[in-house]
Short mmCIF file of C-alpha atoms in Angstrom, two decimals:
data_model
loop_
_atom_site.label_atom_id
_atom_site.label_comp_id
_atom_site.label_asym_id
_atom_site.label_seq_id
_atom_site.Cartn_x
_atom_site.Cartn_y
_atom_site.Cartn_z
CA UNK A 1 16.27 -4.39 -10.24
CA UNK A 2 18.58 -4.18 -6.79
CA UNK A 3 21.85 -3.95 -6.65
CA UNK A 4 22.67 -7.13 -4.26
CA UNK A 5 24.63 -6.72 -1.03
CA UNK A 6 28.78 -7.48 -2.13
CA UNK A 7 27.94 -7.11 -5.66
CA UNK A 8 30.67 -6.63 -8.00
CA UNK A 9 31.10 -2.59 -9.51
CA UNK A 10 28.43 -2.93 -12.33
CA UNK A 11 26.51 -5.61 -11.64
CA UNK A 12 22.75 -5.24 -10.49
CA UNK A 13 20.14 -7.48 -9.40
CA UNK A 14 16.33 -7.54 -7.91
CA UNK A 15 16.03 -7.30 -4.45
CA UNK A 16 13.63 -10.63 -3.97
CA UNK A 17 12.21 -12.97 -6.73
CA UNK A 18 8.74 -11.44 -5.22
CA UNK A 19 5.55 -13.90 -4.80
CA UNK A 20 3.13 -10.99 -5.05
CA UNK A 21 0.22 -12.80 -3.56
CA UNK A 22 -2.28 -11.71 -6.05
CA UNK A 23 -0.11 -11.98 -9.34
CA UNK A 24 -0.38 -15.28 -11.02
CA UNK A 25 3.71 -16.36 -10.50
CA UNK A 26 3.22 -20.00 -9.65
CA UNK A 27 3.68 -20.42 -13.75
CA UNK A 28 6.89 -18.17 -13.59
CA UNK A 29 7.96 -20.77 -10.97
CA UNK A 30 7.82 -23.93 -12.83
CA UNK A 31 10.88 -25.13 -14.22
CA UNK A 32 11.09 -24.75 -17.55
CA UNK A 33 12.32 -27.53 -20.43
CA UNK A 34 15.96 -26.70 -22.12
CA UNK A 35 15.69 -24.63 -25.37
CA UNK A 36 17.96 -23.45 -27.97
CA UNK A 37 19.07 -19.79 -27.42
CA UNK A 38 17.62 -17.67 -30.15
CA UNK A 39 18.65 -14.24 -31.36
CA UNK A 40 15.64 -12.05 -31.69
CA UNK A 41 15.82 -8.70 -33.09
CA UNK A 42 12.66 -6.23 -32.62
CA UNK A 43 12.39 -2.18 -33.46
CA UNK A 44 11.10 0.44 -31.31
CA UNK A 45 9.16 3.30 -32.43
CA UNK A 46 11.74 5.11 -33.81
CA UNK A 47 13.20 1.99 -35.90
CA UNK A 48 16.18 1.50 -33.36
CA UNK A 49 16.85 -2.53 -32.54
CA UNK A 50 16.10 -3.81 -29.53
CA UNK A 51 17.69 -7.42 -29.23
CA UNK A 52 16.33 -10.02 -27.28
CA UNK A 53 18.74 -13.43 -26.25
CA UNK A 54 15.83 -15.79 -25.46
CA UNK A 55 17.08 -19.50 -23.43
CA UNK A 56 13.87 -20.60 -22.91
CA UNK A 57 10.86 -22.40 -24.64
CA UNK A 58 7.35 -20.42 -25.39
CA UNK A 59 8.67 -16.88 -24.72
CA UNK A 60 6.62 -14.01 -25.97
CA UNK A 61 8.86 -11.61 -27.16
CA UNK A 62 6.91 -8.85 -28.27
CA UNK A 63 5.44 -8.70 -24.77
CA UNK A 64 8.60 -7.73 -23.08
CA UNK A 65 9.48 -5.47 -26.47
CA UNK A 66 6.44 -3.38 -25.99
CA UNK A 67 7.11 -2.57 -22.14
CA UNK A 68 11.01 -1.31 -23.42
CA UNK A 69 9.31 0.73 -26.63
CA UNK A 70 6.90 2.57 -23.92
CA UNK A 71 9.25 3.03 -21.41
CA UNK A 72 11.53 6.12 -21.38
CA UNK A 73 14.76 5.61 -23.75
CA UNK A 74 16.90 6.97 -26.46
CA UNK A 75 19.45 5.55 -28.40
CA UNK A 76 20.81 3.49 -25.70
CA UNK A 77 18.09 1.05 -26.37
CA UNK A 78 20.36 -0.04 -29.45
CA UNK A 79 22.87 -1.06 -27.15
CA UNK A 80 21.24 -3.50 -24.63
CA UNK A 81 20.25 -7.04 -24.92
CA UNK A 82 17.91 -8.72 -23.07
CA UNK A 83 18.18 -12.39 -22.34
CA UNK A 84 15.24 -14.31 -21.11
CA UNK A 85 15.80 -17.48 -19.76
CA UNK A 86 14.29 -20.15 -17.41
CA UNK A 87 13.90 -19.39 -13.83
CA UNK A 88 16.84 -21.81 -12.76
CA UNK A 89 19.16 -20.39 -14.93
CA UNK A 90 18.44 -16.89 -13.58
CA UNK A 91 19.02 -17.89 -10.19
CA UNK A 92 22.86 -19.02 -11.67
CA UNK A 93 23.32 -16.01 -13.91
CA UNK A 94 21.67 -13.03 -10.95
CA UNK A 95 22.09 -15.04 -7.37
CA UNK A 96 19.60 -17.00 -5.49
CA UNK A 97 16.59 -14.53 -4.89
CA UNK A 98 16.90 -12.60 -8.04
CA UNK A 99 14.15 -11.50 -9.97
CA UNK A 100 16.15 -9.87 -11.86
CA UNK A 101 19.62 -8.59 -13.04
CA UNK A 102 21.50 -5.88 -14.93
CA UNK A 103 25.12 -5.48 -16.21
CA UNK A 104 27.11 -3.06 -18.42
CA UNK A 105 29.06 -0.11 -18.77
CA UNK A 106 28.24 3.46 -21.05
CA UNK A 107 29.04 1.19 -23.83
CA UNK A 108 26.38 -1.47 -23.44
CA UNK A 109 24.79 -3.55 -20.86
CA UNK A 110 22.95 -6.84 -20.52
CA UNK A 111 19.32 -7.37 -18.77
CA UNK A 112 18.67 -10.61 -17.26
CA UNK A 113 14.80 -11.59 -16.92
CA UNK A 114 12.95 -15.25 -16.58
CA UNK A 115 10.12 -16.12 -19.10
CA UNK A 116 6.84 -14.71 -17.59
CA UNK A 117 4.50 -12.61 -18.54
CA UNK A 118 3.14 -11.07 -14.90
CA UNK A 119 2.66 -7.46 -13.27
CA UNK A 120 5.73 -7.88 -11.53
CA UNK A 121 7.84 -9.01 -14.02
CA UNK A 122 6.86 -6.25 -15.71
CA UNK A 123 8.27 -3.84 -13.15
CA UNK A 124 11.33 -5.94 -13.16
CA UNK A 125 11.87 -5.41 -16.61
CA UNK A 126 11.17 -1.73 -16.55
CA UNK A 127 13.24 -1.28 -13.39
CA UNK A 128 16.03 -3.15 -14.84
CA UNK A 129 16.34 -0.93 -17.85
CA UNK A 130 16.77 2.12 -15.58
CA UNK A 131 19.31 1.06 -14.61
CA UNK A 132 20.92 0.77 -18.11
CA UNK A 133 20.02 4.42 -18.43
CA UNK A 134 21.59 5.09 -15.70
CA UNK A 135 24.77 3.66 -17.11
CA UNK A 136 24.44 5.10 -20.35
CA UNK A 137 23.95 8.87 -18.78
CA UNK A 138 25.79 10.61 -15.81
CA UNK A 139 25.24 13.26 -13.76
CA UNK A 140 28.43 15.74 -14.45
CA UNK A 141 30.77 16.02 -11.28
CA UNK A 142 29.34 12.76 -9.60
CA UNK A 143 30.53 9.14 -9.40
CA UNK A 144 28.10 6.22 -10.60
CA UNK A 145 25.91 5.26 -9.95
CA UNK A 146 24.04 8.54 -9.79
CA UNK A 147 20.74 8.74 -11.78
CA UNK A 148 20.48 11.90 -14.02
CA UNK A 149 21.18 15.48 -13.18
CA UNK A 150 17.31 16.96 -11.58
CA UNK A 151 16.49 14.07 -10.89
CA UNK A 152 19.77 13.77 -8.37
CA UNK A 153 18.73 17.25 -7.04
CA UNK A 154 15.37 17.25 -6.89
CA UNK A 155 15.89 13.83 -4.14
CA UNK A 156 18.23 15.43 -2.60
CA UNK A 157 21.05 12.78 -2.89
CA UNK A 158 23.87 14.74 -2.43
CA UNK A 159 22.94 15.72 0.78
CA UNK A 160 21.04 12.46 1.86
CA UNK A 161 24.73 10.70 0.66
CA UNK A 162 26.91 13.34 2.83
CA UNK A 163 24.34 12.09 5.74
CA UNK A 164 24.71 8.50 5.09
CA UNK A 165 20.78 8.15 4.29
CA UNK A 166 21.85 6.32 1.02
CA UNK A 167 25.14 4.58 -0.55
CA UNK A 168 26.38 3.69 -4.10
CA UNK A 169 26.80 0.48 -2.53
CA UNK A 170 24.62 -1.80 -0.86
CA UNK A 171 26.60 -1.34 2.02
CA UNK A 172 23.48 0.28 3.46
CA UNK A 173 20.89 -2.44 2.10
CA UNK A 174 18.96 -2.73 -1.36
CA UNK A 175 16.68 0.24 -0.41
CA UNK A 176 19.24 2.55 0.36
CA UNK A 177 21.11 2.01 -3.00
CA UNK A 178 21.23 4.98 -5.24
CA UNK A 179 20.66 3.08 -8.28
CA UNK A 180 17.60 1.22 -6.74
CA UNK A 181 16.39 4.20 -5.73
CA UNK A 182 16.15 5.93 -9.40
CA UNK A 183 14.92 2.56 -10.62
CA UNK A 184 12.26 2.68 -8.66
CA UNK A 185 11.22 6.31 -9.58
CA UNK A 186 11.51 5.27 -12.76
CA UNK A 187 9.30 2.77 -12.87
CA UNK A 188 6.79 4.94 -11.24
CA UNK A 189 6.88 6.66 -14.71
CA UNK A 190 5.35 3.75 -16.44
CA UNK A 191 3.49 1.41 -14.36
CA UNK A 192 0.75 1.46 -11.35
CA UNK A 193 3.35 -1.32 -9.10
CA UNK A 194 4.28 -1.07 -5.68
CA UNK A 195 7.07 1.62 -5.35
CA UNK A 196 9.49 -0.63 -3.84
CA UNK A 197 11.41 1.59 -1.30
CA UNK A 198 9.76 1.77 1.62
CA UNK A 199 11.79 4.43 3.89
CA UNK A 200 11.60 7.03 1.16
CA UNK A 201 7.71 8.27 -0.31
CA UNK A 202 7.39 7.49 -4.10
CA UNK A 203 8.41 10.28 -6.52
CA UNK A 204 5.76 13.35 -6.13
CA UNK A 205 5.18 15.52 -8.37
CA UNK A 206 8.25 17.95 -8.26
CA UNK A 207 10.75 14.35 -8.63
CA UNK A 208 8.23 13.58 -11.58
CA UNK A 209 8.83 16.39 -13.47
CA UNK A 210 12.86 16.86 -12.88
CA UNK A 211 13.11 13.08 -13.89
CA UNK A 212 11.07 13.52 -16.93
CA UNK A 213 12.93 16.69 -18.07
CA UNK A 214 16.09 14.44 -17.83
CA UNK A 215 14.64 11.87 -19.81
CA UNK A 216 13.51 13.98 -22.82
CA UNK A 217 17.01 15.66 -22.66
CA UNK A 218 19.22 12.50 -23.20
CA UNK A 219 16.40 10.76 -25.43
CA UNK A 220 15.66 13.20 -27.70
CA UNK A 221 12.53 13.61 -26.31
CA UNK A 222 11.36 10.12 -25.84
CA UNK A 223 10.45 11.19 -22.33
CA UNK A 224 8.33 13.85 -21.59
CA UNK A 225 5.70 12.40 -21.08
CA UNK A 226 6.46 8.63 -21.62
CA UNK A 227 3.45 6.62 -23.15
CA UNK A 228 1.14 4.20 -21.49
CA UNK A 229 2.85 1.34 -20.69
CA UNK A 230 0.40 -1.90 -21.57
CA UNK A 231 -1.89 -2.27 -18.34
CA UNK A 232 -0.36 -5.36 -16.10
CA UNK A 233 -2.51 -8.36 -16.19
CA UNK A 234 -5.90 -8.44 -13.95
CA UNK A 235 -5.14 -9.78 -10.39
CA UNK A 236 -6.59 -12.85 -9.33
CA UNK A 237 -7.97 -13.98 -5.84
CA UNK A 238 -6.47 -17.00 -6.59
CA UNK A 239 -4.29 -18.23 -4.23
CA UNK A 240 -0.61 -18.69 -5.47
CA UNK A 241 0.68 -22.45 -4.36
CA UNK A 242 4.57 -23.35 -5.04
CA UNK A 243 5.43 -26.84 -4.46
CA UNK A 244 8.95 -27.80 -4.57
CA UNK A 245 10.68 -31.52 -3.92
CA UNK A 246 14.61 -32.39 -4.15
CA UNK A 247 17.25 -33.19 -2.35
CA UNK A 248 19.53 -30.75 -0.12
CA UNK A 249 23.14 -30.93 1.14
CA UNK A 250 23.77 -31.55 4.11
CA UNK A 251 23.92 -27.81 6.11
CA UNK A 252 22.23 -26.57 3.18
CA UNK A 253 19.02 -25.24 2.50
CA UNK A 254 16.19 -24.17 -0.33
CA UNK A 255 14.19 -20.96 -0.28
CA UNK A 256 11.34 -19.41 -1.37
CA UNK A 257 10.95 -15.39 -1.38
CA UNK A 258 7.53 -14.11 -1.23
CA UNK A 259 6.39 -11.06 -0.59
CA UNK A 260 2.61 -9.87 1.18
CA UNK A 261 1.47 -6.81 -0.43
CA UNK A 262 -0.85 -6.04 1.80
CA UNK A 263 -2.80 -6.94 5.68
CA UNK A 264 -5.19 -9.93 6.12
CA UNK A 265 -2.71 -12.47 3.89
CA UNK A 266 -2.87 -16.19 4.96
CA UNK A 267 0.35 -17.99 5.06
CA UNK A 268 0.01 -22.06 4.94
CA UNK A 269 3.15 -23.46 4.63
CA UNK A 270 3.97 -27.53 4.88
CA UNK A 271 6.86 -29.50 4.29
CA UNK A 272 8.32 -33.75 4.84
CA UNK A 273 11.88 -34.95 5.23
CA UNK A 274 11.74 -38.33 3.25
CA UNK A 275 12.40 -41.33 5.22
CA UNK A 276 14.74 -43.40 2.90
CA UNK A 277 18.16 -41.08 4.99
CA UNK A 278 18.97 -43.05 8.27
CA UNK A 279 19.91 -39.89 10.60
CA UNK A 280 18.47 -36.60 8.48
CA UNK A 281 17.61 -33.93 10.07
CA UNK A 282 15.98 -30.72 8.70
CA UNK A 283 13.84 -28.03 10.02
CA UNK A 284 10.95 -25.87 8.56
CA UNK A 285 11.42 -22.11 9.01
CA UNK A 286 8.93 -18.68 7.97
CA UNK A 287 11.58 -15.68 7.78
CA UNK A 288 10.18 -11.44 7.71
CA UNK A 289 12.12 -8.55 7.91
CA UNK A 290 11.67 -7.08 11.20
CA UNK A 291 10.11 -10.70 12.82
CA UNK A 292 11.58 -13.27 14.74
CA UNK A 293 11.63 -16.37 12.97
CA UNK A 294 9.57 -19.11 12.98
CA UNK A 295 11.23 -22.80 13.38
CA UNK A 296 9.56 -26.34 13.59
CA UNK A 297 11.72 -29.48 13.54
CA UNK A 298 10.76 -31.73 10.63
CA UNK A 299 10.17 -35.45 11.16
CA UNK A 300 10.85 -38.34 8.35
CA UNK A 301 8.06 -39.25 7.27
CA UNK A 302 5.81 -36.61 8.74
CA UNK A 303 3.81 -33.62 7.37
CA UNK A 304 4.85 -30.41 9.46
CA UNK A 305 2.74 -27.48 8.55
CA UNK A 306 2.70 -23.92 9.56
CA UNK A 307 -0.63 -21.89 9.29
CA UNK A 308 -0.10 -17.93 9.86
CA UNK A 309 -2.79 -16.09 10.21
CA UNK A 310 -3.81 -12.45 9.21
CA UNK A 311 -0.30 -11.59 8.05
CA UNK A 312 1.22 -8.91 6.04
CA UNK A 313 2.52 -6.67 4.68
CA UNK A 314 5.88 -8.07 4.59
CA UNK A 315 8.67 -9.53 3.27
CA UNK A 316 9.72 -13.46 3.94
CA UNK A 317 11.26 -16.15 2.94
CA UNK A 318 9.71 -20.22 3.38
CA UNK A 319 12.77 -22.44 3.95
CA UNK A 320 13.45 -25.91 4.53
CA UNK A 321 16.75 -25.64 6.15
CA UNK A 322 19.18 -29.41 6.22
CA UNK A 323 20.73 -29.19 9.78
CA UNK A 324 22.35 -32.24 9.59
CA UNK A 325 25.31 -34.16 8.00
CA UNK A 326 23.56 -36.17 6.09
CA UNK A 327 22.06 -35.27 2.22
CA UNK A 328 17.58 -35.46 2.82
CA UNK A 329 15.31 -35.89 0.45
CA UNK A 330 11.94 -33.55 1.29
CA UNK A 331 9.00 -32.45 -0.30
CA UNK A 332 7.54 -28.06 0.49
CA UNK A 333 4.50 -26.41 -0.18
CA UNK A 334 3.75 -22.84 0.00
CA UNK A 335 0.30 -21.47 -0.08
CA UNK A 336 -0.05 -17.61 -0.16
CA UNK A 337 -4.56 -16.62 -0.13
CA UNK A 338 -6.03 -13.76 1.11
CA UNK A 339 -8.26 -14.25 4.37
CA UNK A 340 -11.74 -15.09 3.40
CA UNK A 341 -13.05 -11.51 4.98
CA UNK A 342 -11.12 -9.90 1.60
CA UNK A 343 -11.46 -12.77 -0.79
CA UNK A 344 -14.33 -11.84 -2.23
CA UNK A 345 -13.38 -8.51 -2.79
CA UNK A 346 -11.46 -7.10 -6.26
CA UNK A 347 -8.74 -5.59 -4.23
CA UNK A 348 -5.34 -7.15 -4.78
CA UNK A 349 -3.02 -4.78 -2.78
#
């Protein structure tokens, strides 16, 4: 869903494994037992084959089928394949962060997802096919990554590209990609998520229209207007809680992305160095975009917690950082719940 900063030509990813406080991710999260990779082939509406590479246990195929045979496509469906593995395994195959990745060329491509079934791995999935139509179809006269051809003018990229507003690159960040930018449009198409750029206003009605003109022209008319996609699970008030324990290099460190869709979010977030390391030394840290960061020393043996307050919206990362030149053994929790003020209320955004 993001073209990652460096990336290789071709290769795109999304932008932050997001913990949506109010979608229920924590299961997403869990490491999943090895499995057997397993070929699945599934047809769309129009017969074509959509193949499916699952690598992990208890994966509901037709779930992710049915958001690709609603979303916008042609006969370049035929020459994708999805693979749907465990969460560690997409953080080797997309990058640490990743929610998400796609590869390929006008000849085929390959979407990378983890076994879920959640709202916003449903927007990953959708996103991440745009960008295999964007592979598949050009826009005449312009270098790739470049969307389709109204859709290009109707944002304004060539100018906004002249002016340095956006890049084909990530040289400029996620959100200023041209590729993420068109994913996210496209999305908008399908599903009631977040649009994910936040310097630019989600597609209004003039973008709608070019990009849907584009999309019945190279599918045949698969998209003018595209179905219903299937409605995203109910959010929960739930809080999501993601514990994780190991061990970390020394001068390394383990991360958690989440993301706060919205004000009056409570952040609660603990973590202990083990004591059996003579001389380890780690530190706790709370990272946002836009924020100085928040640091506490960690003591073996000791519970450090941070409790933050009426936060959000933003982005972060928890992280229990190994600072020094030892290997530690430590135990995190992250708790993401919405201030009791809006807990009792049905809003999740």
């Amino acid at each position: 869903m993001a073209l990652m900063p460096n990336a290789p030509a071709g290769v795109y990813s999304a932008r932050v494994l997001r913990l949506a406080l109010l979608a229920a991710v924590a299961g997403a999260l869990a490491i999943a037992a090895p499995a057997s990779a397993e070929v699945v082939l599934v047809k769309d509406r129009e017969g074509r084959t959509i193949t499916f590479d699952v690598q992990a246990p208890d994966v509901d195929v037709e779930w992710y089928a049915e958001l690709l045979r609603n979303a916008a496509h042609g006969d370049e469906i035929a020459r994708v394949t999805v693979r749907v593995v465990a969460t560690d395994d997409l953080r080797m195959l997309c990058g640490s962060g990743a929610g998400g990745c796609y590869s390929g060329t006008t000849r085929g491509g390959r979407i990378v997802v983890p076994a879920a079934r959640t709202a916003m791995l449903a927007h990953t999935v959708v996103h991440e096919y745009a960008h295999h139509l964007d592979a598949s179809y050009g826009v005449p006269g312009t270098r790739e990554p470049n969307g389709t051809p109204r859709w290009w003018t109707a944002r304004d990229m060539a100018r906004r590209l002249a002016a340095g507003e956006v890049s084909r690159t990530y040289s400029l960040g996620w959100d200023r990609a041209i590729a993420e930018v068109f994913a996210e449009d496209y999305v908008q198409l399908h599903l009631q998520t977040p649009h994910r750029i936040r310097w630019l206003t989600p597609p209004d009605e003039t973008v709608v229209a070019a990009l849907r003109a584009d999309l019945a022209e190279v599918t045949g008319g698969a998209g003018a207007p595209p179905p219903a996609a299937p409605a995203p699970p109910p959010a929960s008030t739930a809080p999501v809680v993601v514990t994780r324990r190991g061990t970390i290099g020394a001068r390394r460190s383990v991360s958690v992305p989440y993301e706060l869709l919205g004000p009056g979010r409570r952040v609660t977030f603990s973590a202990r160095l083990g004591v059996a390391t003579a001389g380890a030394q780690a530190r706790m840290e709370i990272r946002c975009e836009g924020e100085p960061p928040i640091l506490r020393a960690l003591v073996r043996g000791r519970t450090t917690t941070l409790d933050l307050r009426h936060r959000g919206p933003a982005r972060c990362d928890a992280i229990v950082r190994n600072t020094g030149r030892v290997r530690a053994t430590f135990t995190s929790t992250l708790r993401l719940s919405l201030e009791p003020a809006l807990a009792g209320t049905s809003r999740s955004r």
